[in-house]
Short mmCIF file of C-alpha atoms (C1' of nucleotides) in Angstrom, two decimals:
data_model
loop_
_atom_site.label_atom_id
_atom_site.label_comp_id
_atom_site.label_asym_id
_atom_site.label_seq_id
_atom_site.Cartn_x
_atom_site.Cartn_y
_atom_site.Cartn_z
CA MET A 1 12.54 -14.42 5.93
CA LEU A 2 15.58 -16.62 6.05
CA ASP A 3 18.67 -15.51 7.91
CA ILE A 4 21.16 -14.13 5.39
CA ARG A 5 23.99 -15.34 7.60
CA LEU A 6 22.82 -18.93 7.30
CA LEU A 7 22.60 -18.48 3.56
CA ARG A 8 26.17 -17.24 3.39
CA GLU A 9 27.45 -20.07 5.52
CA ASP A 10 25.92 -22.99 3.73
CA PRO A 11 23.89 -22.02 0.68
CA GLU A 12 23.76 -25.53 -0.76
CA ALA A 13 22.21 -27.05 2.34
CA ILE A 14 19.57 -24.36 2.48
CA LYS A 15 18.80 -24.63 -1.20
CA ALA A 16 18.30 -28.35 -0.75
CA ARG A 17 15.85 -27.84 2.08
CA VAL A 18 13.86 -25.16 0.29
CA LYS A 19 13.80 -27.39 -2.75
CA THR A 20 11.91 -30.10 -0.86
CA ARG A 21 8.87 -27.85 -1.04
CA GLY A 22 8.80 -28.01 -4.80
CA GLY A 23 8.67 -24.79 -6.76
CA ASP A 24 11.69 -22.88 -7.92
CA ALA A 25 12.23 -20.34 -5.15
CA TRP A 26 15.52 -22.00 -4.26
CA GLU A 27 16.92 -20.73 -7.55
CA LEU A 28 16.81 -17.19 -6.15
CA ILE A 29 19.42 -17.94 -3.54
CA ASP A 30 22.46 -17.54 -5.77
CA GLU A 31 21.41 -14.06 -6.83
CA ILE A 32 20.68 -13.13 -3.24
CA LEU A 33 24.25 -13.98 -2.36
CA VAL A 34 25.62 -11.96 -5.28
CA CYS A 35 23.63 -8.95 -4.07
CA ASP A 36 24.81 -9.55 -0.54
CA GLU A 37 28.43 -9.53 -1.62
CA LYS A 38 27.92 -6.35 -3.67
CA ARG A 39 26.11 -4.70 -0.82
CA ARG A 40 28.78 -5.47 1.74
CA SER A 41 31.80 -4.42 -0.28
CA GLY A 42 30.00 -1.22 -1.32
CA GLU A 43 29.04 -0.57 2.28
CA THR A 44 32.63 -0.85 3.44
CA GLU A 45 33.85 1.59 0.81
CA LYS A 46 31.03 4.00 1.48
CA GLN A 47 31.69 4.03 5.18
CA GLN A 48 35.37 4.80 4.68
CA LEU A 49 34.43 7.78 2.55
CA GLN A 50 31.90 8.90 5.10
CA ALA A 51 34.58 8.75 7.77
CA ASP A 52 36.79 10.97 5.57
CA ARG A 53 33.99 13.41 5.03
CA ASN A 54 33.16 13.63 8.70
CA ARG A 55 36.76 14.27 9.57
CA ILE A 56 37.29 16.99 6.97
CA SER A 57 33.97 18.64 7.73
CA LYS A 58 35.08 19.01 11.28
CA GLU A 59 38.26 20.68 10.08
CA ILE A 60 36.20 23.11 8.07
CA GLY A 61 34.23 23.94 11.14
CA ALA A 62 37.43 24.59 13.04
CA LEU A 63 38.90 26.79 10.27
CA LYS A 64 35.72 28.85 10.07
CA ARG A 65 35.72 29.38 13.77
CA ASP A 66 39.23 30.75 13.49
CA GLY A 67 38.19 32.96 10.61
CA LYS A 68 40.44 31.17 8.12
CA ASP A 69 39.79 30.25 4.51
CA SER A 70 38.44 26.73 3.90
CA SER A 71 37.38 26.85 0.27
CA GLU A 72 40.06 24.43 -0.88
CA ILE A 73 39.13 21.53 1.34
CA GLU A 74 35.45 22.33 0.84
CA ALA A 75 35.90 21.50 -2.83
CA GLN A 76 37.69 18.32 -1.86
CA VAL A 77 34.92 17.17 0.44
CA ARG A 78 32.31 18.02 -2.16
CA GLN A 79 33.95 15.46 -4.42
CA ILE A 80 33.90 12.89 -1.68
CA GLY A 81 30.22 13.66 -1.23
CA GLU A 82 29.52 12.92 -4.86
CA ARG A 83 31.32 9.64 -4.67
CA ILE A 84 29.41 8.69 -1.54
CA LYS A 85 26.20 9.38 -3.38
CA GLU A 86 27.22 7.19 -6.31
CA ILE A 87 28.27 4.26 -4.19
CA GLY A 88 25.26 4.77 -1.96
CA GLU A 89 22.99 4.30 -4.93
CA GLU A 90 24.73 1.09 -5.89
CA VAL A 91 24.52 -0.21 -2.36
CA ASP A 92 20.83 0.70 -2.12
CA ALA A 93 20.07 -1.01 -5.39
CA ALA A 94 21.81 -4.20 -4.29
CA GLU A 95 20.10 -4.10 -0.93
CA THR A 96 16.66 -3.53 -2.40
CA ARG A 97 17.12 -6.36 -4.85
CA GLN A 98 18.41 -8.65 -2.13
CA GLN A 99 15.45 -7.86 0.06
CA ASP A 100 12.96 -8.35 -2.78
CA LEU A 101 14.35 -11.78 -3.49
CA LEU A 102 14.68 -12.79 0.11
CA LEU A 103 11.01 -12.01 0.69
CA GLN A 104 10.12 -14.47 -2.05
CA VAL A 105 11.96 -17.40 -0.52
CA PRO A 106 9.71 -19.55 1.68
CA ASN A 107 10.71 -20.87 5.07
CA MET A 108 12.75 -24.05 5.33
CA PRO A 109 10.68 -27.05 6.34
CA HIS A 110 11.80 -28.55 9.63
CA LEU A 111 14.47 -31.23 9.23
CA GLU A 112 12.11 -33.94 10.47
CA CYS A 113 9.27 -32.80 8.25
CA PRO A 114 8.20 -35.74 6.08
CA VAL A 115 9.38 -35.18 2.53
CA GLY A 116 6.67 -35.41 -0.08
CA GLU A 117 5.14 -33.67 -3.06
CA ASP A 118 1.57 -33.01 -2.03
CA GLU A 119 -1.18 -33.76 0.46
CA THR A 120 -1.21 -37.45 -0.38
CA ALA A 121 2.11 -37.71 1.47
CA ASN A 122 0.80 -36.22 4.73
CA PRO A 123 0.92 -38.78 7.54
CA THR A 124 -1.91 -39.02 10.04
CA ILE A 125 -0.53 -38.45 13.53
CA ARG A 126 -3.57 -39.34 15.61
CA GLU A 127 -7.33 -39.66 15.59
CA TRP A 128 -9.95 -38.91 18.18
CA GLY A 129 -13.42 -40.43 18.34
CA LYS A 130 -14.82 -42.28 15.39
CA GLN A 131 -17.11 -41.78 12.46
CA SER A 132 -20.59 -41.79 13.95
CA ASP A 133 -23.11 -44.49 13.10
CA PHE A 134 -26.45 -43.28 11.92
CA SER A 135 -29.60 -45.36 11.89
CA PHE A 136 -30.72 -43.16 9.01
CA LYS A 137 -29.00 -41.51 6.07
CA PRO A 138 -27.38 -38.35 7.43
CA LYS A 139 -28.14 -35.16 5.57
CA ASP A 140 -25.41 -32.81 4.52
CA HIS A 141 -25.21 -29.34 6.02
CA VAL A 142 -26.81 -27.61 3.05
CA GLU A 143 -29.87 -29.74 3.39
CA ILE A 144 -30.04 -29.41 7.16
CA GLY A 145 -29.62 -25.66 6.91
CA ALA A 146 -32.45 -25.41 4.41
CA ASP A 147 -34.73 -27.70 6.40
CA LEU A 148 -34.23 -25.85 9.68
CA GLY A 149 -33.80 -22.36 8.26
CA LEU A 150 -30.34 -21.95 9.73
CA PHE A 151 -28.70 -20.11 6.86
CA ASP A 152 -29.34 -18.98 3.34
CA PHE A 153 -26.91 -18.66 0.45
CA GLU A 154 -29.29 -16.89 -1.91
CA LEU A 155 -29.99 -14.27 0.68
CA ALA A 156 -26.26 -13.61 0.83
CA ALA A 157 -25.88 -13.60 -2.95
CA LYS A 158 -28.57 -10.94 -3.15
CA ILE A 159 -26.49 -8.51 -1.11
CA SER A 160 -22.95 -9.64 -2.02
CA GLY A 161 -22.47 -12.46 -4.49
CA SER A 162 -21.62 -16.11 -4.54
CA GLY A 163 -19.36 -17.43 -1.85
CA PHE A 164 -21.19 -15.76 1.00
CA VAL A 165 -23.78 -16.93 3.48
CA THR A 166 -26.37 -15.29 5.68
CA PHE A 167 -27.12 -17.04 8.94
CA THR A 168 -30.68 -16.75 10.13
CA GLY A 169 -32.59 -17.38 13.35
CA ALA A 170 -31.28 -20.29 15.40
CA GLY A 171 -28.56 -20.70 12.77
CA ALA A 172 -27.24 -17.23 13.51
CA LYS A 173 -27.44 -17.89 17.20
CA LEU A 174 -25.48 -21.11 16.79
CA GLN A 175 -22.75 -19.18 15.01
CA ARG A 176 -22.60 -16.63 17.81
CA ALA A 177 -22.69 -19.37 20.46
CA LEU A 178 -19.77 -21.18 18.87
CA ILE A 179 -17.68 -18.00 18.78
CA GLN A 180 -18.41 -17.32 22.44
CA PHE A 181 -17.69 -20.89 23.38
CA LEU A 182 -14.35 -20.87 21.57
CA LEU A 183 -13.17 -17.58 23.02
CA ASN A 184 -14.16 -18.55 26.53
CA LEU A 185 -12.48 -21.91 26.23
CA HIS A 186 -9.19 -20.40 25.16
CA THR A 187 -9.22 -17.49 27.58
CA THR A 188 -10.30 -19.45 30.65
CA GLU A 189 -8.83 -22.92 30.07
CA HIS A 190 -5.79 -22.24 27.91
CA GLY A 191 -4.52 -18.94 29.28
CA TYR A 192 -5.05 -16.74 26.24
CA LYS A 193 -5.49 -13.00 26.26
CA GLU A 194 -8.32 -11.93 24.03
CA VAL A 195 -7.99 -9.07 21.57
CA SER A 196 -10.32 -7.67 18.97
CA PRO A 197 -8.19 -6.07 16.27
CA PRO A 198 -9.03 -4.06 13.16
CA PHE A 199 -9.92 -6.10 10.09
CA ILE A 200 -8.44 -3.65 7.61
CA ILE A 201 -4.71 -4.01 7.64
CA ASN A 202 -1.87 -2.02 6.13
CA ARG A 203 0.56 -3.30 3.60
CA ASP A 204 3.59 -3.59 5.89
CA CYS A 205 1.82 -6.08 8.10
CA MET A 206 1.09 -8.25 5.08
CA PHE A 207 4.81 -8.53 4.51
CA GLY A 208 5.37 -9.21 8.18
CA THR A 209 3.37 -12.42 8.29
CA GLY A 210 4.25 -13.45 4.73
CA GLN A 211 1.07 -12.85 2.72
CA LEU A 212 3.01 -10.37 0.59
CA PRO A 213 4.69 -10.21 -1.82
CA LYS A 214 3.53 -13.58 -3.15
CA PHE A 215 -0.17 -13.83 -2.36
CA GLU A 216 -1.60 -10.44 -3.21
CA ASP A 217 -4.22 -12.00 -5.48
CA ASP A 218 -5.64 -14.07 -2.66
CA MET A 219 -6.66 -10.99 -0.70
CA TYR A 220 -9.16 -8.22 -1.04
CA GLY A 221 -7.25 -4.99 -1.53
CA LEU A 222 -8.55 -1.55 -0.68
CA GLU A 223 -7.27 1.87 -1.69
CA GLU A 224 -5.22 0.52 -4.57
CA GLY A 225 -3.51 -2.11 -2.49
CA ALA A 226 -2.48 0.13 0.38
CA MET A 227 -4.81 -1.69 2.75
CA PHE A 228 -6.23 -5.19 2.78
CA LEU A 229 -9.13 -7.00 4.36
CA ALA A 230 -7.57 -9.41 6.82
CA PRO A 231 -7.43 -12.91 5.35
CA THR A 232 -6.92 -14.33 8.85
CA ALA A 233 -6.52 -12.91 12.36
CA GLU A 234 -2.97 -14.22 12.24
CA VAL A 235 -2.09 -11.04 10.38
CA PRO A 236 -3.38 -8.37 12.76
CA VAL A 237 -2.67 -10.32 15.92
CA THR A 238 0.92 -11.35 15.17
CA ASN A 239 1.67 -7.88 13.84
CA LEU A 240 0.58 -6.34 17.12
CA TYR A 241 4.11 -7.23 18.16
CA ARG A 242 5.95 -6.07 15.05
CA GLU A 243 9.09 -4.02 15.52
CA GLU A 244 9.11 -4.76 19.23
CA LEU A 245 12.14 -5.53 21.32
CA LEU A 246 10.54 -7.32 24.26
CA GLN A 247 12.50 -6.52 27.42
CA ASP A 248 11.34 -9.13 29.85
CA PRO A 249 8.77 -11.20 28.04
CA ALA A 250 6.50 -13.62 29.89
CA PHE A 251 6.79 -16.39 27.32
CA PRO A 252 4.71 -17.93 25.94
CA ILE A 253 2.68 -14.87 24.97
CA LYS A 254 -0.70 -16.30 24.01
CA THR A 255 -3.24 -14.16 22.21
CA THR A 256 -6.61 -15.13 20.79
CA ALA A 257 -9.00 -13.19 18.61
CA TYR A 258 -12.26 -13.70 16.87
CA THR A 259 -12.36 -12.05 13.46
CA PRO A 260 -14.07 -12.46 10.15
CA CYS A 261 -11.64 -13.51 7.42
CA PHE A 262 -11.76 -12.37 3.82
CA ARG A 263 -10.34 -14.35 0.93
CA ARG A 264 -10.79 -13.98 -2.77
CA GLU A 265 -10.32 -17.71 -3.33
CA ALA A 266 -9.45 -16.85 -6.91
CA GLY A 267 -9.24 -19.95 -9.04
CA SER A 268 -10.70 -22.33 -6.50
CA ALA A 269 -14.29 -22.21 -7.69
CA GLY A 270 -15.83 -25.67 -7.70
CA ARG A 271 -13.23 -27.17 -5.41
CA GLU A 272 -14.92 -28.27 -2.21
CA SER A 273 -17.22 -25.37 -2.76
CA ARG A 274 -20.64 -26.82 -1.94
CA GLY A 275 -22.31 -24.98 0.87
CA MET A 276 -20.09 -23.10 3.24
CA ILE A 277 -16.94 -25.14 2.99
CA ARG A 278 -15.07 -22.45 1.09
CA MET A 279 -16.25 -18.87 1.44
CA HIS A 280 -15.08 -15.36 0.61
CA GLN A 281 -15.92 -14.31 4.12
CA PHE A 282 -15.88 -16.58 7.12
CA ASP A 283 -15.47 -16.37 10.87
CA LYS A 284 -12.55 -17.75 12.76
CA VAL A 285 -11.11 -17.77 16.25
CA GLU A 286 -7.35 -17.66 15.99
CA LEU A 287 -4.62 -18.61 18.46
CA VAL A 288 -1.28 -16.81 18.22
CA ASN A 289 1.77 -17.68 20.31
CA ILE A 290 4.99 -15.72 20.63
CA VAL A 291 7.60 -17.85 22.29
CA HIS A 292 11.22 -18.39 23.19
CA PRO A 293 13.07 -19.94 20.22
CA GLU A 294 14.01 -23.02 22.18
CA LYS A 295 10.43 -23.71 23.19
CA SER A 296 8.61 -23.36 19.93
CA TYR A 297 8.30 -27.02 18.99
CA GLU A 298 7.10 -27.92 22.44
CA GLN A 299 4.60 -25.09 22.14
CA LEU A 300 3.41 -26.31 18.76
CA GLU A 301 2.27 -29.51 20.42
CA THR A 302 0.42 -27.57 23.11
CA LEU A 303 -1.16 -25.26 20.58
CA THR A 304 -2.37 -28.18 18.50
CA GLN A 305 -3.89 -29.83 21.55
CA GLU A 306 -5.67 -26.60 22.44
CA ALA A 307 -7.29 -26.58 19.03
CA GLU A 308 -8.15 -30.27 19.28
CA LYS A 309 -9.82 -29.64 22.63
CA VAL A 310 -12.52 -27.69 20.80
CA LEU A 311 -13.54 -30.73 18.80
CA GLN A 312 -13.37 -33.04 21.79
CA LEU A 313 -15.69 -30.84 23.82
CA LEU A 314 -18.12 -30.60 20.95
CA GLY A 315 -18.03 -34.36 20.43
CA LEU A 316 -16.66 -34.22 16.89
CA HIS A 317 -14.48 -36.95 15.45
CA TYR A 318 -11.24 -35.69 13.92
CA ARG A 319 -7.80 -36.67 12.79
CA THR A 320 -4.58 -34.73 13.02
CA ILE A 321 -2.14 -34.90 10.17
CA GLU A 322 1.31 -33.53 9.66
CA LEU A 323 1.97 -31.64 6.46
CA CYS A 324 4.78 -32.91 4.28
CA THR A 325 7.41 -30.62 2.76
CA GLY A 326 5.45 -30.13 -0.44
CA ASP A 327 2.27 -29.10 1.36
CA VAL A 328 3.49 -26.97 4.26
CA GLY A 329 2.62 -23.27 3.95
CA PHE A 330 4.98 -20.60 2.65
CA SER A 331 6.03 -19.16 6.02
CA SER A 332 5.80 -22.31 8.10
CA ALA A 333 8.52 -24.75 9.15
CA LYS A 334 6.13 -27.33 10.50
CA THR A 335 2.37 -27.61 10.38
CA TYR A 336 -0.30 -29.90 11.77
CA ASP A 337 -3.72 -29.80 10.18
CA ILE A 338 -6.74 -30.87 12.14
CA GLU A 339 -9.49 -32.36 10.04
CA VAL A 340 -12.96 -32.87 11.41
CA TRP A 341 -15.31 -35.57 10.21
CA ALA A 342 -18.41 -34.32 8.48
CA PRO A 343 -20.77 -37.29 8.09
CA GLY A 344 -23.19 -35.63 5.69
CA HIS A 345 -20.38 -34.40 3.51
CA GLY A 346 -18.78 -37.82 3.84
CA GLY A 347 -15.26 -36.56 4.32
CA TYR A 348 -12.83 -34.78 6.57
CA LEU A 349 -12.70 -31.00 6.59
CA GLU A 350 -9.69 -28.92 7.58
CA VAL A 351 -10.75 -26.79 10.56
CA SER A 352 -7.38 -25.84 11.90
CA SER A 353 -3.85 -25.44 10.72
CA CYS A 354 -1.29 -25.14 13.50
CA SER A 355 2.11 -23.88 12.43
CA ASN A 356 5.50 -23.08 13.84
CA PHE A 357 7.06 -20.30 11.79
CA GLU A 358 10.22 -20.34 13.87
CA ASP A 359 11.83 -16.92 13.34
CA TYR A 360 10.65 -16.55 9.75
CA GLN A 361 7.84 -14.09 10.50
CA ALA A 362 9.68 -12.52 13.44
CA ARG A 363 12.61 -11.63 11.21
CA ARG A 364 10.27 -10.11 8.63
CA MET A 365 8.51 -8.01 11.22
CA LYS A 366 11.56 -7.37 13.44
CA LEU A 367 10.04 -8.96 16.51
CA ARG A 368 12.81 -9.59 19.03
CA PHE A 369 13.40 -10.10 22.71
CA LYS A 370 16.30 -9.67 25.09
CA ASP A 371 17.44 -13.12 26.15
CA GLU A 372 18.90 -14.35 29.43
CA ASP A 373 22.37 -13.15 28.38
CA GLY A 374 21.11 -9.74 27.36
CA LYS A 375 21.40 -10.56 23.68
CA ASN A 376 18.75 -9.51 21.21
CA ARG A 377 17.19 -12.47 19.44
CA PHE A 378 14.23 -13.06 17.20
CA CYS A 379 11.21 -14.63 18.84
CA HIS A 380 9.48 -17.63 17.36
CA THR A 381 5.88 -17.23 16.28
CA LEU A 382 3.17 -19.84 15.99
CA ASN A 383 -0.47 -19.81 15.19
CA GLY A 384 -3.38 -22.12 14.81
CA SER A 385 -7.05 -21.82 14.11
CA GLY A 386 -9.03 -22.46 17.20
CA THR A 387 -11.01 -23.08 15.00
CA ALA A 388 -12.41 -21.95 11.68
CA LEU A 389 -16.15 -21.55 12.08
CA PRO A 390 -17.90 -22.59 8.90
CA ARG A 391 -16.39 -26.06 8.76
CA LEU A 392 -16.80 -26.50 12.48
CA TYR A 393 -20.42 -25.51 12.01
CA VAL A 394 -20.82 -27.97 9.14
CA ALA A 395 -19.35 -30.86 11.11
CA PHE A 396 -21.33 -29.84 14.14
CA ILE A 397 -24.76 -29.91 12.58
CA GLU A 398 -24.00 -32.95 10.46
CA THR A 399 -22.71 -34.92 13.44
CA HIS A 400 -25.43 -33.93 15.89
CA GLN A 401 -28.40 -34.19 13.56
CA GLN A 402 -31.18 -36.54 14.71
CA GLU A 403 -33.54 -38.71 12.77
CA ASP A 404 -36.42 -36.32 13.52
CA GLY A 405 -34.46 -33.51 11.88
CA SER A 406 -33.48 -31.74 15.11
CA ILE A 407 -29.94 -31.02 16.20
CA LEU A 408 -28.74 -32.00 19.64
CA ILE A 409 -26.57 -29.43 21.38
CA PRO A 410 -23.79 -31.07 23.40
CA GLU A 411 -23.57 -30.06 27.02
CA PRO A 412 -20.56 -27.67 26.80
CA LEU A 413 -22.38 -25.51 24.25
CA GLN A 414 -25.77 -25.49 25.95
CA PRO A 415 -25.08 -22.44 28.14
CA TYR A 416 -24.31 -20.46 25.01
CA MET A 417 -27.28 -21.72 23.02
CA GLY A 418 -29.68 -21.60 25.93
CA THR A 419 -31.12 -24.95 24.85
CA ASP A 420 -30.15 -28.58 24.37
CA ARG A 421 -31.76 -28.94 20.96
CA ILE A 422 -32.53 -27.01 17.81
CA PRO A 423 -35.96 -28.38 16.92
CA GLY A 424 -36.45 -30.01 13.53
"C1'" G B 1 -13.33 16.95 6.63
"C1'" G B 2 -11.32 22.04 8.74
"C1'" A B 3 -7.90 24.73 12.40
"C1'" G B 4 -3.97 24.47 15.83
"C1'" G B 5 -0.16 21.76 18.68
"C1'" G B 6 3.19 17.72 18.78
"C1'" G B 7 6.32 13.06 17.43
"C1'" U B 8 14.00 12.89 20.47
"C1'" G B 9 17.05 6.91 24.19
"C1'" G B 10 12.75 2.11 28.99
"C1'" C B 11 9.82 6.67 30.50
"C1'" A B 12 9.70 12.06 31.20
"C1'" G B 13 12.05 15.99 28.81
"C1'" A B 14 16.16 19.69 26.89
"C1'" G B 15 18.39 20.69 22.44
"C1'" U B 16 16.94 25.45 16.35
"C1'" G B 17 23.51 24.50 11.39
"C1'" G B 18 29.63 22.17 13.41
"C1'" U B 19 33.45 18.69 19.71
"C1'" C B 20 25.18 16.03 19.75
"C1'" G B 21 24.43 9.55 19.85
"C1'" A B 22 22.42 13.58 22.02
"C1'" A B 23 21.84 17.61 28.60
"C1'" U B 24 18.91 16.67 32.89
"C1'" G B 25 15.46 13.84 35.92
"C1'" C B 26 13.11 9.15 36.91
"C1'" G B 27 13.56 4.08 36.31
"C1'" U B 28 17.17 -0.27 35.46
"C1'" C B 29 21.90 -2.80 36.46
"C1'" G B 30 26.93 -3.08 39.04
"C1'" G B 31 29.86 -1.20 43.13
"C1'" U B 32 31.04 1.54 47.95
"C1'" C B 33 28.86 2.06 52.73
"C1'" U B 34 25.48 -1.27 56.09
"C1'" U B 35 24.26 -7.08 60.28
"C1'" G B 36 20.57 -6.55 56.20
"C1'" A B 37 17.81 -2.93 53.62
"C1'" A B 38 16.82 2.21 52.53
"C1'" A B 39 19.32 6.76 51.72
"C1'" A B 40 23.79 8.82 49.91
"C1'" C B 41 27.91 8.46 46.71
"C1'" C B 42 30.66 6.21 42.39
"C1'" G B 43 30.04 3.74 37.84
"C1'" A B 44 27.48 1.10 33.66
"C1'" A B 45 23.72 1.06 30.21
"C1'" G B 46 20.20 2.31 22.83
"C1'" U B 47 19.53 -0.20 17.79
"C1'" G B 48 21.09 -1.77 12.93
"C1'" C B 49 24.95 -2.35 9.45
"C1'" C B 50 30.36 -2.97 7.75
"C1'" G B 51 34.83 -5.15 9.81
"C1'" C B 52 38.77 -11.22 12.07
"C1'" A B 53 39.62 -7.21 15.25
"C1'" A B 54 40.78 -2.34 16.58
"C1'" G B 55 37.29 0.42 15.10
"C1'" G B 56 34.00 2.71 11.64
"C1'" U B 57 29.21 4.08 9.96
"C1'" A B 58 24.01 5.06 10.09
"C1'" C B 59 19.70 6.01 12.98
"C1'" C B 60 16.18 12.03 16.91
"C1'" G B 61 8.05 9.63 13.20
"C1'" U B 62 8.86 8.12 7.47
"C1'" G B 63 10.77 9.58 2.71
"C1'" G B 64 13.07 13.30 -0.22
"C1'" G B 65 15.87 18.10 -0.55
"C1'" U B 66 19.43 22.25 0.80
"C1'" U B 67 24.64 22.32 2.88
"C1'" C B 68 31.55 21.06 3.18
"C1'" G B 69 28.47 19.56 7.54
"C1'" A B 70 21.32 18.50 9.53
"C1'" A B 71 17.93 16.15 15.54
"C1'" U B 72 18.27 21.42 14.17
"C1'" C B 73 16.59 24.63 7.67
"C1'" C B 74 12.98 23.30 3.26
"C1'" C B 75 9.15 19.86 0.91
"C1'" A B 76 5.83 15.65 1.03
"C1'" C B 77 3.61 11.87 3.75
"C1'" C B 78 2.24 9.03 8.34
"C1'" C B 79 0.76 8.95 13.41
"C1'" C B 80 -0.84 11.22 18.19
"C1'" C B 81 -3.31 15.27 21.08
"C1'" U B 82 -6.79 19.62 21.44
"C1'" C B 83 -10.72 22.40 19.25
"C1'" U B 84 -14.43 22.23 15.34
"C1'" A B 85 -17.70 19.80 11.78
"C1'" C B 86 -20.10 15.26 10.65
"C1'" C B 87 -21.70 10.65 12.45
"C1'" A B 88 -22.77 4.86 14.51
#
RNA sequence: GGAGGGGUGGCAGAGUGGUCGAAUGCGUCGGUCUUGAAAACCGAAGUGCCGCAAGGUACCGUGGGUUCGAAUCCCACCCCCUCUACCA
């Protein structure tokens, strides 16, 4: 949520920045300011009346104690009460409307964020490794999975539907090994605290991280929308800190979690949908940082490197791109995507999205800290996938496949797999 | 799921219609004393909103209601604890 004070100060500048995202959310800003004005003037009047009422009520108390008649001023204060109620309703209506609108306005992209309309304008920041040479034609992950019996889509369709996968045998073990590897890397090398949160999340939290009100259709709702299946661990993990006023925080607060993620992916059928590249349920290890506002951009670089480390250790070629204004997510001010090379697929796959939300989420969820001067300020929040499993899995088996059909397990993963090769 | 108990400031814990934003204790911070520290004593200290400010206003789990006036009475809901049932 944007700071209403900034909006009051310089609405045109903020409109211009929101506008760089495309879309028409910036058009809401004028009405927000009208509501704000209405709310504030009503509030002032209401509070004056309340002060009157409090004063007179005290007089009534005093009269009654003395055994005197107070019926006259009681009638007077009753009238004030009615007026307070009327104005109160107006103020509430303006406030509710203002809040509704404000929740629909996305974050402002960072000033240095490259301006552009869509993903074609995203600059590549760096690359690591290179596209591997094969002395044979590399198979894609669907084929490898079928050949080695690693996973089965039909088996998943039988019990759920399309867009799900069942891992089997060594394939299931590889999935488990990757999760273990990721969590251990982040907890032991990168200083993260591990949590394992619930996957069913209440509605308030969905507002906190910015999934609601705009993206309800992307999620699986339960109990008529009162609860949702977590679309990403970002939601439960960041919301662990909602409505907190951190007294003496040891910034950066770094939390990691493995969770399954549930997404309806409504309307994206057919897009990059072969195999397990886009699923209704997938596993992910998430990295969440809560930081001092002045350190968040520095921390974004660290966070991104922590995610990249995963791919380096697993010997997977990737590139890191910066999202332009038209492509950056709703709540984010700046985002790096990490895309891993999948030789069988013949393209790059997004395995991680590392974002600085600045105080956008913190303001929504009232996450604050007491700063060096004793002032209460909103924290900055960041998160990044560290990493998403299915695409990591895809790149992994496609990159490490051998001509004989086996898959070589790179050394860092061997302790978790208990072998250096999945036989062909 | 059923029965009972409970949700008050950083924590503990009083308060059952009007000088209660809230006693008291612990903890925290500042000061006095001390070579220094401890102890003792004195003092400070919640959050949001409105206001240039002075100040005002709201907040005692959440939302409604009664009343001139609600932490206190009524209703609904949420959460926690104990017992019980069921169950991985």
